[in-house]
CSV table of C-alpha atoms in Angstrom, one decimal:
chain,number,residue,atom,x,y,z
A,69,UNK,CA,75.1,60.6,74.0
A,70,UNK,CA,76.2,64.1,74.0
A,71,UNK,CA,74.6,66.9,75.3
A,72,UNK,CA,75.3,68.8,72.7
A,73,UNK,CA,74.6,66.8,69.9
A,74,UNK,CA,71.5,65.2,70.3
A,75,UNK,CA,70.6,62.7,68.1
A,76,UNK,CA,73.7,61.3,67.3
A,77,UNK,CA,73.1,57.6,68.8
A,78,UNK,CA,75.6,56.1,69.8
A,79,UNK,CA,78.8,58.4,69.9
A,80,UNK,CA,82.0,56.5,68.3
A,81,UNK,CA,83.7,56.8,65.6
A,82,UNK,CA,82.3,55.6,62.4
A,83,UNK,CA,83.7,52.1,61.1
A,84,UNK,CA,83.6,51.3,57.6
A,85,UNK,CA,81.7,47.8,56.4
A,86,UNK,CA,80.5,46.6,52.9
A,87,UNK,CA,78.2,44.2,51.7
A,88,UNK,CA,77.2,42.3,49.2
A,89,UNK,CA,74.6,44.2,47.0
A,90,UNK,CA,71.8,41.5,48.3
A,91,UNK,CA,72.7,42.1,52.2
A,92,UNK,CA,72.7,45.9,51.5
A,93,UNK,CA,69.3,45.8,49.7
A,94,UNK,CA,67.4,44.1,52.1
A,95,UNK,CA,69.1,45.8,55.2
A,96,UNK,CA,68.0,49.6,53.2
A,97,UNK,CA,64.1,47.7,53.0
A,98,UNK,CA,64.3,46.8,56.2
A,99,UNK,CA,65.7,50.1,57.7
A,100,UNK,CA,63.1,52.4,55.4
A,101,UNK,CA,60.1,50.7,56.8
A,102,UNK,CA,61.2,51.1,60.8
A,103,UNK,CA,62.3,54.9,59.7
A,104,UNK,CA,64.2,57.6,58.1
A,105,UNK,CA,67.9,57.0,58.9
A,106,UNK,CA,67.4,53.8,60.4
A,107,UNK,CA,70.4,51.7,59.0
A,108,UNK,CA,72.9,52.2,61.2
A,109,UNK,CA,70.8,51.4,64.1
A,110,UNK,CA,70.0,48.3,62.4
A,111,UNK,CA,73.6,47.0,61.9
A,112,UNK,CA,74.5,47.5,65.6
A,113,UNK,CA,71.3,45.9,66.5
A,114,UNK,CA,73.1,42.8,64.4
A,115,UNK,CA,76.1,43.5,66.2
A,116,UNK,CA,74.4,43.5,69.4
A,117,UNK,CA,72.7,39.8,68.6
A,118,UNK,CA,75.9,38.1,67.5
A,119,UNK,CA,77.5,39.3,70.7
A,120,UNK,CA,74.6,38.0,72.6
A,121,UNK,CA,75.5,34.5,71.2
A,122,UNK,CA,79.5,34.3,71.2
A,123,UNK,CA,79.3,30.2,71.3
A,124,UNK,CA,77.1,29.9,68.3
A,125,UNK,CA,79.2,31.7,66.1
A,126,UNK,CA,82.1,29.9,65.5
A,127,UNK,CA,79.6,27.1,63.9
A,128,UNK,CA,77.8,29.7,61.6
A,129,UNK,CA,81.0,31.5,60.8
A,130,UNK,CA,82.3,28.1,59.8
A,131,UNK,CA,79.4,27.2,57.6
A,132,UNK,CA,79.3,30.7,56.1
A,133,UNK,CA,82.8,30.4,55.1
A,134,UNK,CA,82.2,26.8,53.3
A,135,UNK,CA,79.2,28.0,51.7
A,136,UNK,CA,81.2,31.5,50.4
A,137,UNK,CA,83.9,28.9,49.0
A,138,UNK,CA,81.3,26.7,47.4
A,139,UNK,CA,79.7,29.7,45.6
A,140,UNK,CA,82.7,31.0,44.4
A,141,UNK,CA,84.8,27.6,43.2
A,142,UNK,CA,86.5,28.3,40.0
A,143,UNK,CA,87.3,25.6,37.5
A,144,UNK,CA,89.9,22.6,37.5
A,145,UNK,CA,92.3,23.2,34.4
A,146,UNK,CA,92.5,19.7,33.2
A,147,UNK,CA,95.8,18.8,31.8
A,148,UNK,CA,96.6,15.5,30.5
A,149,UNK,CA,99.6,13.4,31.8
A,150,UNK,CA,101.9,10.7,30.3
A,151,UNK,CA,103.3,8.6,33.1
A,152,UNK,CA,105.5,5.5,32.8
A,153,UNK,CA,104.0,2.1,34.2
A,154,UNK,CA,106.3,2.3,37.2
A,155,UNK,CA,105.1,5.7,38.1
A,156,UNK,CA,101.4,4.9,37.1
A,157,UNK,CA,101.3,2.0,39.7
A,158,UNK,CA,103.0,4.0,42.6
A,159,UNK,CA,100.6,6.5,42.6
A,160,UNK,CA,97.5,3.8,42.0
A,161,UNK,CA,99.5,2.4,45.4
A,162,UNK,CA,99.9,5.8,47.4
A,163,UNK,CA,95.7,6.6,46.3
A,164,UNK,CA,94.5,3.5,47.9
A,165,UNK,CA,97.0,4.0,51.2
A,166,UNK,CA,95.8,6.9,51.5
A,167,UNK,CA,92.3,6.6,51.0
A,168,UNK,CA,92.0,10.1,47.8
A,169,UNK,CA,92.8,10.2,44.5
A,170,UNK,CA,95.9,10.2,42.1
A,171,UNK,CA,94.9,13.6,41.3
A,172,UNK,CA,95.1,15.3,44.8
A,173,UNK,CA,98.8,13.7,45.0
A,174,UNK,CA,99.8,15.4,41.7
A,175,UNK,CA,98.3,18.6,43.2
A,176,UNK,CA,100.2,18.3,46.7
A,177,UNK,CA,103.6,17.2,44.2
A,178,UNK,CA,103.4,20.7,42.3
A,179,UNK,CA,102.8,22.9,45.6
A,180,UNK,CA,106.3,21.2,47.2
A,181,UNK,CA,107.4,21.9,43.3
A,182,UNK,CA,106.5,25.1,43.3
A,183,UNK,CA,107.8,26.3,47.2
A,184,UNK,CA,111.4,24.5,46.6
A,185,UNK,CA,111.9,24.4,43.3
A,186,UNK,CA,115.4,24.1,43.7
A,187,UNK,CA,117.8,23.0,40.6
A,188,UNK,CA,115.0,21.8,38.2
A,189,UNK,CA,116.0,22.9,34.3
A,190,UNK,CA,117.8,19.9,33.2
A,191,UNK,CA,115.9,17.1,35.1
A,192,UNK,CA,112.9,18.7,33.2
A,193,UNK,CA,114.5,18.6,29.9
A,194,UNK,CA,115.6,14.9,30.5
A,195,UNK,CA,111.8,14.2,31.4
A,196,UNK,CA,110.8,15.6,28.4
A,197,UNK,CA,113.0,13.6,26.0
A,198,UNK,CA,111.6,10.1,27.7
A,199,UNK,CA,109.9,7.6,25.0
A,200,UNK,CA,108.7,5.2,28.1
A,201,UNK,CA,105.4,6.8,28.8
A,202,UNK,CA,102.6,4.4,27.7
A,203,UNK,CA,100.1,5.4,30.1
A,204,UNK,CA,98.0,8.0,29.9
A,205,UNK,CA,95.6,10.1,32.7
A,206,UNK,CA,94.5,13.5,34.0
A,207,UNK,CA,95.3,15.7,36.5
A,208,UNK,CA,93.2,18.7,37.6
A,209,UNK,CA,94.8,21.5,39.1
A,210,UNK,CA,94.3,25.2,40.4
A,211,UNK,CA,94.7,27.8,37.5
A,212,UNK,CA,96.4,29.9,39.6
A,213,UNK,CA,99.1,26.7,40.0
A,214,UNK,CA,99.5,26.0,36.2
A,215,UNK,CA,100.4,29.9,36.0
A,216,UNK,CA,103.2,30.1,38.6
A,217,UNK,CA,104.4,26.6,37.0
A,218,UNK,CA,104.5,27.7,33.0
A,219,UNK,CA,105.6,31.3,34.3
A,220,UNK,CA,109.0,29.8,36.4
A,221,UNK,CA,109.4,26.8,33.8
A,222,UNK,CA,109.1,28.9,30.2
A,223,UNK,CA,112.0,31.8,31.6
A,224,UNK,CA,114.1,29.2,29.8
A,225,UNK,CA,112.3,28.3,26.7
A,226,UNK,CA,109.4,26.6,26.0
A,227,UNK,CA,106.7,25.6,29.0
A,228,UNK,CA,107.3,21.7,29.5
A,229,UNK,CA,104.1,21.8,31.8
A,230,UNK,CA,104.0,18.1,31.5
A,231,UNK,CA,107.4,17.3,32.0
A,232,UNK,CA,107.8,19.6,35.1
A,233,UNK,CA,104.3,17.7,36.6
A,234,UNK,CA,106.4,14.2,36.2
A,235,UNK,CA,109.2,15.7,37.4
A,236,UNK,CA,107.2,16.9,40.9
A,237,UNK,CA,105.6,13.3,41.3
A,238,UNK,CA,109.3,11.6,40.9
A,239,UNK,CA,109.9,14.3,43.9
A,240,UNK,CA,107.4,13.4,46.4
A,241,UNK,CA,107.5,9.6,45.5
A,242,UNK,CA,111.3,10.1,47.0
A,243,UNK,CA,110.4,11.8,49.7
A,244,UNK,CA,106.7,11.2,50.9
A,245,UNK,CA,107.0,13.6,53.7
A,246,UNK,CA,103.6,14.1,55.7
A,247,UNK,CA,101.9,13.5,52.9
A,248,UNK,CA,98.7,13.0,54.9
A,249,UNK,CA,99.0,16.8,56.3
A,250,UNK,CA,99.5,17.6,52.5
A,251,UNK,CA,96.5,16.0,51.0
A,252,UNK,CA,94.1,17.7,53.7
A,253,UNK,CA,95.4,21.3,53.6
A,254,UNK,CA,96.8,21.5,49.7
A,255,UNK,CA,95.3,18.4,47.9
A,256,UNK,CA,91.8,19.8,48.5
A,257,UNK,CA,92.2,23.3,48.1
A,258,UNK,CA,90.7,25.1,45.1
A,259,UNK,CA,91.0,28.9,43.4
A,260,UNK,CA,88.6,30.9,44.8
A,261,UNK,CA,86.5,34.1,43.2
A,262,UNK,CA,86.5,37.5,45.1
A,263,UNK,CA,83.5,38.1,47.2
A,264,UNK,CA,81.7,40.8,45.3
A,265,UNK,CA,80.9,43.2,47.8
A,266,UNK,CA,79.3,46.8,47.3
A,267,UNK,CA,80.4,50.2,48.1
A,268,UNK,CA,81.7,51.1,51.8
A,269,UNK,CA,79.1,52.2,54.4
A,270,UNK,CA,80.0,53.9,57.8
A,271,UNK,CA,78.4,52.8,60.7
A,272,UNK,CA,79.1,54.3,64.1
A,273,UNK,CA,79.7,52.1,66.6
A,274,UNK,CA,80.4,53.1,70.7
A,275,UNK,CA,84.2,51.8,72.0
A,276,UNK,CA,82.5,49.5,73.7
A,277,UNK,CA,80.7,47.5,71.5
A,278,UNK,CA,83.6,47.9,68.9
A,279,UNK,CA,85.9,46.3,71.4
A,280,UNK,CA,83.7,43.6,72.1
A,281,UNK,CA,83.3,43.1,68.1
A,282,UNK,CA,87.1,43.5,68.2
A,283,UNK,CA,87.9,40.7,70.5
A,284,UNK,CA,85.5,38.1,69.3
A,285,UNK,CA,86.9,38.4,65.9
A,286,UNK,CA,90.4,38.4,67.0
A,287,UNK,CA,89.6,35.3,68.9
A,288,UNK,CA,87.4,33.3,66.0
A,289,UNK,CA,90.9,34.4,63.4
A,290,UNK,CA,88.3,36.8,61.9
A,291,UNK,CA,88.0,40.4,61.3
A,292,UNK,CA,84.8,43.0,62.3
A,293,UNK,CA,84.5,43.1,58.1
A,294,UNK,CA,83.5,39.6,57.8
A,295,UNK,CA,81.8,39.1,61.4
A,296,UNK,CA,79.5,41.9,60.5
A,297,UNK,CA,78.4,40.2,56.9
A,298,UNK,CA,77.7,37.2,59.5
A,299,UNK,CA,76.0,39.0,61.5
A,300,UNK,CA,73.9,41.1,59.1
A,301,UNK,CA,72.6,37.6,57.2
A,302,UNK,CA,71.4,36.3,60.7
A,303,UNK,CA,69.4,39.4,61.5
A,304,UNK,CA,67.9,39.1,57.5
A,305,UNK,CA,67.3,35.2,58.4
A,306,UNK,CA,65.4,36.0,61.6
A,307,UNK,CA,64.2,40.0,61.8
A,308,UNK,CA,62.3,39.3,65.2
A,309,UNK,CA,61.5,42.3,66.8
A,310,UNK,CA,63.4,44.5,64.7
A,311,UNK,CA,61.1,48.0,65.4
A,312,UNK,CA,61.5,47.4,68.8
A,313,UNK,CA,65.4,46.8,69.1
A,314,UNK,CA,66.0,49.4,66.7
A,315,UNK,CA,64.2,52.2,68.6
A,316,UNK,CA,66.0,51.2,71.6
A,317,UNK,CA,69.6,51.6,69.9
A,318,UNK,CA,68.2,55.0,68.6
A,319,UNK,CA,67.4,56.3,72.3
A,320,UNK,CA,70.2,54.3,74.6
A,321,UNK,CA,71.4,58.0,76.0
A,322,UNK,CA,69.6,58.5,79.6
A,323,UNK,CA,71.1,62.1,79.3
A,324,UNK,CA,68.4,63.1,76.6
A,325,UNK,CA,66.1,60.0,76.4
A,326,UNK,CA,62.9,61.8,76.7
A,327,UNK,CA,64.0,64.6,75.1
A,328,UNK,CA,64.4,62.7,72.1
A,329,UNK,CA,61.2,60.5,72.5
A,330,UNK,CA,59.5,63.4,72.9
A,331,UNK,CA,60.9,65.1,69.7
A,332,UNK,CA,60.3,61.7,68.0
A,333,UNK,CA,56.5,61.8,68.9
A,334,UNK,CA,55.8,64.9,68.1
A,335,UNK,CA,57.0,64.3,64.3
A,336,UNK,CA,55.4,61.4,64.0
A,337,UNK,CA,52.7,63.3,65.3
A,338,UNK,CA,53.2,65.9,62.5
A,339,UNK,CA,53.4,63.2,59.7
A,340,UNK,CA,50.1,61.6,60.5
A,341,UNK,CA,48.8,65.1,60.4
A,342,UNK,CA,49.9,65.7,56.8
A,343,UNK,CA,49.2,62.3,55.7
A,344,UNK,CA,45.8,62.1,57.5
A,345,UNK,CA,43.5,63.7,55.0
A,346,UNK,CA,44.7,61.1,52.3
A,347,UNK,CA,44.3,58.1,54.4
A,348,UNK,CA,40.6,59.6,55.9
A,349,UNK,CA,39.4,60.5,52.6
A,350,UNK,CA,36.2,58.4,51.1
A,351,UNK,CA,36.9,55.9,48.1
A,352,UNK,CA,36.5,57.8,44.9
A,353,UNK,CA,33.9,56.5,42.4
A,354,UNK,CA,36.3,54.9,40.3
A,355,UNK,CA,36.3,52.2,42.9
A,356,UNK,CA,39.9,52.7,44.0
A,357,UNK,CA,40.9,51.1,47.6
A,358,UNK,CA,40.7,53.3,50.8
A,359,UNK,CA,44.6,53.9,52.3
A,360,UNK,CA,47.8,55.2,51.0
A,361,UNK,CA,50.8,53.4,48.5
A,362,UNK,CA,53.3,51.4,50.3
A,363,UNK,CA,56.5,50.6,48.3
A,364,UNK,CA,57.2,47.0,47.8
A,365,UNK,CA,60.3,45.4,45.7
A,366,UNK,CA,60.3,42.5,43.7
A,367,UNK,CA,62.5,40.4,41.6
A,368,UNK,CA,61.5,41.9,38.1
A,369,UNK,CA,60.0,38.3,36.9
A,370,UNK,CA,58.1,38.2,39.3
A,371,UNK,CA,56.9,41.5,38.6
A,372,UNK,CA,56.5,41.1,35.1
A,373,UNK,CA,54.3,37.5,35.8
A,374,UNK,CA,52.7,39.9,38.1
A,375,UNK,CA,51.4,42.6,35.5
A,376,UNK,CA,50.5,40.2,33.1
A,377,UNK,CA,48.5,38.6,35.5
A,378,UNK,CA,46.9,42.2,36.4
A,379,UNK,CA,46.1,42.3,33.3
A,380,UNK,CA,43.8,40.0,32.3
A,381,UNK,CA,41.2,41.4,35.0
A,382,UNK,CA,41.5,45.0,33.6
A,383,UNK,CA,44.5,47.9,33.4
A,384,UNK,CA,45.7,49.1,36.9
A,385,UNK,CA,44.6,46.0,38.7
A,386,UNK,CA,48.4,45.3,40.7
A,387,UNK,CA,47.3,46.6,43.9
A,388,UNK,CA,43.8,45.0,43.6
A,389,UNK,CA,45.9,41.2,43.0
A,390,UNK,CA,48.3,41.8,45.5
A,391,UNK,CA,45.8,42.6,48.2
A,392,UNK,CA,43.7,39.7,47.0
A,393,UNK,CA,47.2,37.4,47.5
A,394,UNK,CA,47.8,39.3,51.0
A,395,UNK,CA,43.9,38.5,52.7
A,396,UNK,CA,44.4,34.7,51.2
A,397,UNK,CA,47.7,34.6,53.0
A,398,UNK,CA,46.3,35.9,56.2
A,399,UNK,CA,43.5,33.1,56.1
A,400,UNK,CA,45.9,30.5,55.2
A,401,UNK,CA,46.9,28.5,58.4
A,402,UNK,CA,49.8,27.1,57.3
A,403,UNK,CA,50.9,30.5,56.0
A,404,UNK,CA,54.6,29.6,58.3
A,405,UNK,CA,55.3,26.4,56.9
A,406,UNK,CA,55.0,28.7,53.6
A,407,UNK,CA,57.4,31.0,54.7
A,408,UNK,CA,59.9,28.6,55.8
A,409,UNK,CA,60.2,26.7,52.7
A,410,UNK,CA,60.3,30.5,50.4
A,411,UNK,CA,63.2,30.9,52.8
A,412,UNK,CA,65.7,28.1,51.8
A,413,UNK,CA,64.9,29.0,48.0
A,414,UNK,CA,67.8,31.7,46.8
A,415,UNK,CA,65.5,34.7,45.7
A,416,UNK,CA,67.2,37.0,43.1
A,417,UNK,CA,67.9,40.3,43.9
A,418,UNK,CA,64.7,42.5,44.1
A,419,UNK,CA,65.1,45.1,42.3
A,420,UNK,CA,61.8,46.3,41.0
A,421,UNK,CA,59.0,48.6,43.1
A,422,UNK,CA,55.8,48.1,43.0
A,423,UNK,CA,53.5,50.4,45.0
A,424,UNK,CA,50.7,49.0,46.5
A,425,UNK,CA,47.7,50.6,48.1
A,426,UNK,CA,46.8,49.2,51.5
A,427,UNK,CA,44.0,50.0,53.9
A,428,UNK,CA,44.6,50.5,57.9
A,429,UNK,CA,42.8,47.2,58.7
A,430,UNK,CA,44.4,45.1,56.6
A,431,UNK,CA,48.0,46.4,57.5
A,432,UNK,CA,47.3,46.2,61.0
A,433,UNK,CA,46.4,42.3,59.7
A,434,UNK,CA,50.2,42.1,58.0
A,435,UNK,CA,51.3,43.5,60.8
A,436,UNK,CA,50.1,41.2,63.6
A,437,UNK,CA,50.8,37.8,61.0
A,438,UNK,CA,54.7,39.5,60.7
A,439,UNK,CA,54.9,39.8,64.3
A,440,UNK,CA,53.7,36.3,65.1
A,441,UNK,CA,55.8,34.6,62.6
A,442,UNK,CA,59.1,36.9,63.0
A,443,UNK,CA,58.4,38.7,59.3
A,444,UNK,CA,58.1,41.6,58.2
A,445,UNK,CA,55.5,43.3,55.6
A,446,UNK,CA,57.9,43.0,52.6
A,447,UNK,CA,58.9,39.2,53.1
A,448,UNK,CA,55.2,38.7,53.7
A,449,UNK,CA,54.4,40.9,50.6
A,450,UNK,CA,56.6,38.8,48.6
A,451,UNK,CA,55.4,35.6,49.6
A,452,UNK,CA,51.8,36.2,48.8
A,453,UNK,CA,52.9,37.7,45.3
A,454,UNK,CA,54.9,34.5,44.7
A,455,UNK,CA,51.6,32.5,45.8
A,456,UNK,CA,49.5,34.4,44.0
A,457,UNK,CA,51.3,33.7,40.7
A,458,UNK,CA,51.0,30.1,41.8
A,459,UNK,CA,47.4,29.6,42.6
A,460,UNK,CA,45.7,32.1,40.8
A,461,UNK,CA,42.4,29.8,39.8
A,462,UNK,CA,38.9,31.2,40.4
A,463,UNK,CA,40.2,34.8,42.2
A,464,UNK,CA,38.0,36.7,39.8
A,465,UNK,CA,35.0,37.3,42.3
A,466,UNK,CA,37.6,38.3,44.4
A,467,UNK,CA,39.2,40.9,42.8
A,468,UNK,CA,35.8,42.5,41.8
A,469,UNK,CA,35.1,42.5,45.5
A,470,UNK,CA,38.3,44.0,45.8
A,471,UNK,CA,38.5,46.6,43.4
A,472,UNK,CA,34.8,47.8,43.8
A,473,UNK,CA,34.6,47.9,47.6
A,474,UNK,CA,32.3,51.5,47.6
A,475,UNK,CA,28.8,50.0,47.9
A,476,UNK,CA,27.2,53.0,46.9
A,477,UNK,CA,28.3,52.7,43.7
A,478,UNK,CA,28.7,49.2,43.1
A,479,UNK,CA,26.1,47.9,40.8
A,480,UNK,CA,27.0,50.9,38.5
A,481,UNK,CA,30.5,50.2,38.8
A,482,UNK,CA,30.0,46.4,37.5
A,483,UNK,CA,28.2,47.2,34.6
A,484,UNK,CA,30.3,49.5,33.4
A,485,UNK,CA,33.4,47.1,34.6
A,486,UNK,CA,31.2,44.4,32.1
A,487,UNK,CA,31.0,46.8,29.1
A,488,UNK,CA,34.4,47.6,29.1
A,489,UNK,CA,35.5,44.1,29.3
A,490,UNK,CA,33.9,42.9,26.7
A,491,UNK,CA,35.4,45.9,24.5
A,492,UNK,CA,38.6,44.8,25.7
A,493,UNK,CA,38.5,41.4,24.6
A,494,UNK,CA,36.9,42.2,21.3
A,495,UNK,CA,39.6,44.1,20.3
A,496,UNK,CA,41.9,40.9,21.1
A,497,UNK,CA,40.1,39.2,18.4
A,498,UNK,CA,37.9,36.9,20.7
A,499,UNK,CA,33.9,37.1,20.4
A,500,UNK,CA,33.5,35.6,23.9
């Protein structure tokens, strides 16, 4: 760190990385709730873990890599083909020697087609003046191959796509070359959409844990761009000890260490001052819960199913529901085997806050269940919403305990709760 720029943790040069919009939504949640301008801290805390690791990553980098290409598989163009018996039975022949499909060998034909071409007008016009092709299949090729092929084969005329595919087989039945190589590397291969990947961040990283990023990519045939995604999905998967790791990132400078502890305490210090008359004051009469409103985000059906849900035990009821679905989480004892299975279901993005107003007790509660199962408070959140919505059957006692928790005032509070309910529901039309 410098001595004359404290604060600035570590010193380097900023390196640009993007995300995907997911990966940079819940890295911001997860950053916001350890502190203000935490984020960068967080991603070298990433980087830091996937260093930790090296011989772990060429397996996950590998699976990430399949499962990127299976999300993002465009298409076959099917095209129809006209192939003489002779031909047919060949490639029926070359399929079964070969242990694939007539298909993949058609696909393998037009990439040799299509990287040595060579002479190729007039063999394609005699192909397409046969009258000997009685049997019929399809082939499914790359888009982006039936493109190049009508783009070289039309400069002359009129696309005989058909005729040039025949004219590719009769190629590689002449020459079969390594056409086991072929099959594995081009038979298989598919067109691919781009990742969709937000705007650029800048994260500063020290030389020396660039270098060490550097050299593990360089040595995986990666880059620092596509290591740090890696890395960043791991750290999402598993966010063990995050506050921890990340306050040690923030203060790695011996130099000023305490001096920046010490300016650190004192404004948390200050914040707890300015929030502490909110959090110490009594619960009004209205029976609203003792704490202040933590910021939550949800996919926006969820959130919707949530309000309607609300709802039906009175208007402004969200936190009361949600705090109902966070104590029955707590108590559940099989609250991880929960969490694991939410976990291999693809959430949408969450995009819509919903504040929440929590008492000291029962954070401290979220807090120790995160700790113990390697959570954190909006994961947790989530999950007990999602339950909620799920098993949501006799919870009415529960949210009257929950939203009338001022015992002074209770027995008022539930009469006038039972008047206005049954206002409510006679102006739905229902007499009961």
């Amino acid at each position: 760190m410098s001595e004359t720029n404290m604060g600035r943790v570590p010193v380097g040069n900023p390196i640009p990385l993007r995300f995907d919009p997911t990966t940079t939504q819940r890295l911001d949640e997860l950053a916001a709730g350890i502190g203000p301008r935490r984020f960068g801290a967080l991603v070298r805390v990433a980087a830091r873990r996937h260093l930790s690791d090296p011989d772990r990553v060429p397996e996950a980098l590998d699976q990430a890599r399949r499962a990127s290409a299976d999300a993002r598989r465009i298409t076959w163009a099917e095209r129809p083909l006209d192939l003489d018996p002779a031909t047919s039975t060949r490639l029926n022949q070359l399929a079964h020697e070969f242990h694939t499909d007539r298909r993949a060998i058609v696909r393998v034909a037009l990439h040799r087609f299509l990287t040595a071409a060579g002479r190729f007008r007039h063999p394609v016009l005699r192909e397409d003046a046969r009258t000997d092709l009685t049997c019929r299949t399809s082939v499914y090729l790359n888009r982006s191959t039936l493109v190049r092929l009508e783009k070289m084969i039309s400069r002359n005329g009129d696309a005989c796509t058909a005729a040039a595919i025949r004219v590719a087989v009769r190629r590689l039945l002449d020459d079969l070359g390594d056409l086991a190589a072929d099959l594995a590397t081009i038979g298989a291969v598919r067109d691919l959409t781009p990742e969709t990947l937000g705007p650029r961040t800048n994260v500063h990283f020290d030389d020396d844990l660039r270098d060490q990023f550097d050299a593990l990519a360089e040595r995986l045939d990666s880059d620092r761009a596509e290591l740090m995604r890696l890395a960043a999905r791991q750290l999402l998967a598993n966010p063990r000890n995050l506050e921890k790791a990340v306050t040690e990132e923030i203060y790695r400078g011996d130099a000023n260490r305490d001096l920046l502890l010490a300016r650190n305490t004192r404004r948390q210090t200050a914040d707890q001052d300015t929030a502490g008359p909110l959090s110490r004051k009594a619960p009004s009469p209205q029976g609203n819960p003792f704490g202040k409103r933590h910021a939550f985000r949800f996919d926006e059906d969820t959130k919707r199913r949530l309000e309607e849900l609300a709802d039906e035990y009175g208007p402004r009821r969200m936190s009361a529901l949600l705090r109902v679905g966070i104590r029955r989480l707590i108590e559940n004892p099989a609250t991880d085997e929960a969490l694991a299975q939410a976990r291999r279901v693809a959430a949408p993005p969450r995009t819509a806050r919903v504040d929440v107003a929590l008492d000291d007790e029962l954070l401290a509660h979220l807090d120790a269940l995160a700790d113990r199962l390697g959570s954190n408070r909006q994961e947790l959140v989530h999950l007990a919403a999602t339950r909620i919505l799920g098993f949501h059957h006799n919870i009415e006692n529960r949210m009257l305990d929950e939203m009338f928790r001022a015992q002074n005032s209770r027995k008022h509070l539930l009469a006038r709760h039972a008047r206005r309910e049954k206002i409510r529901r006679m102006d739905r039309g229902s007499g009961t």
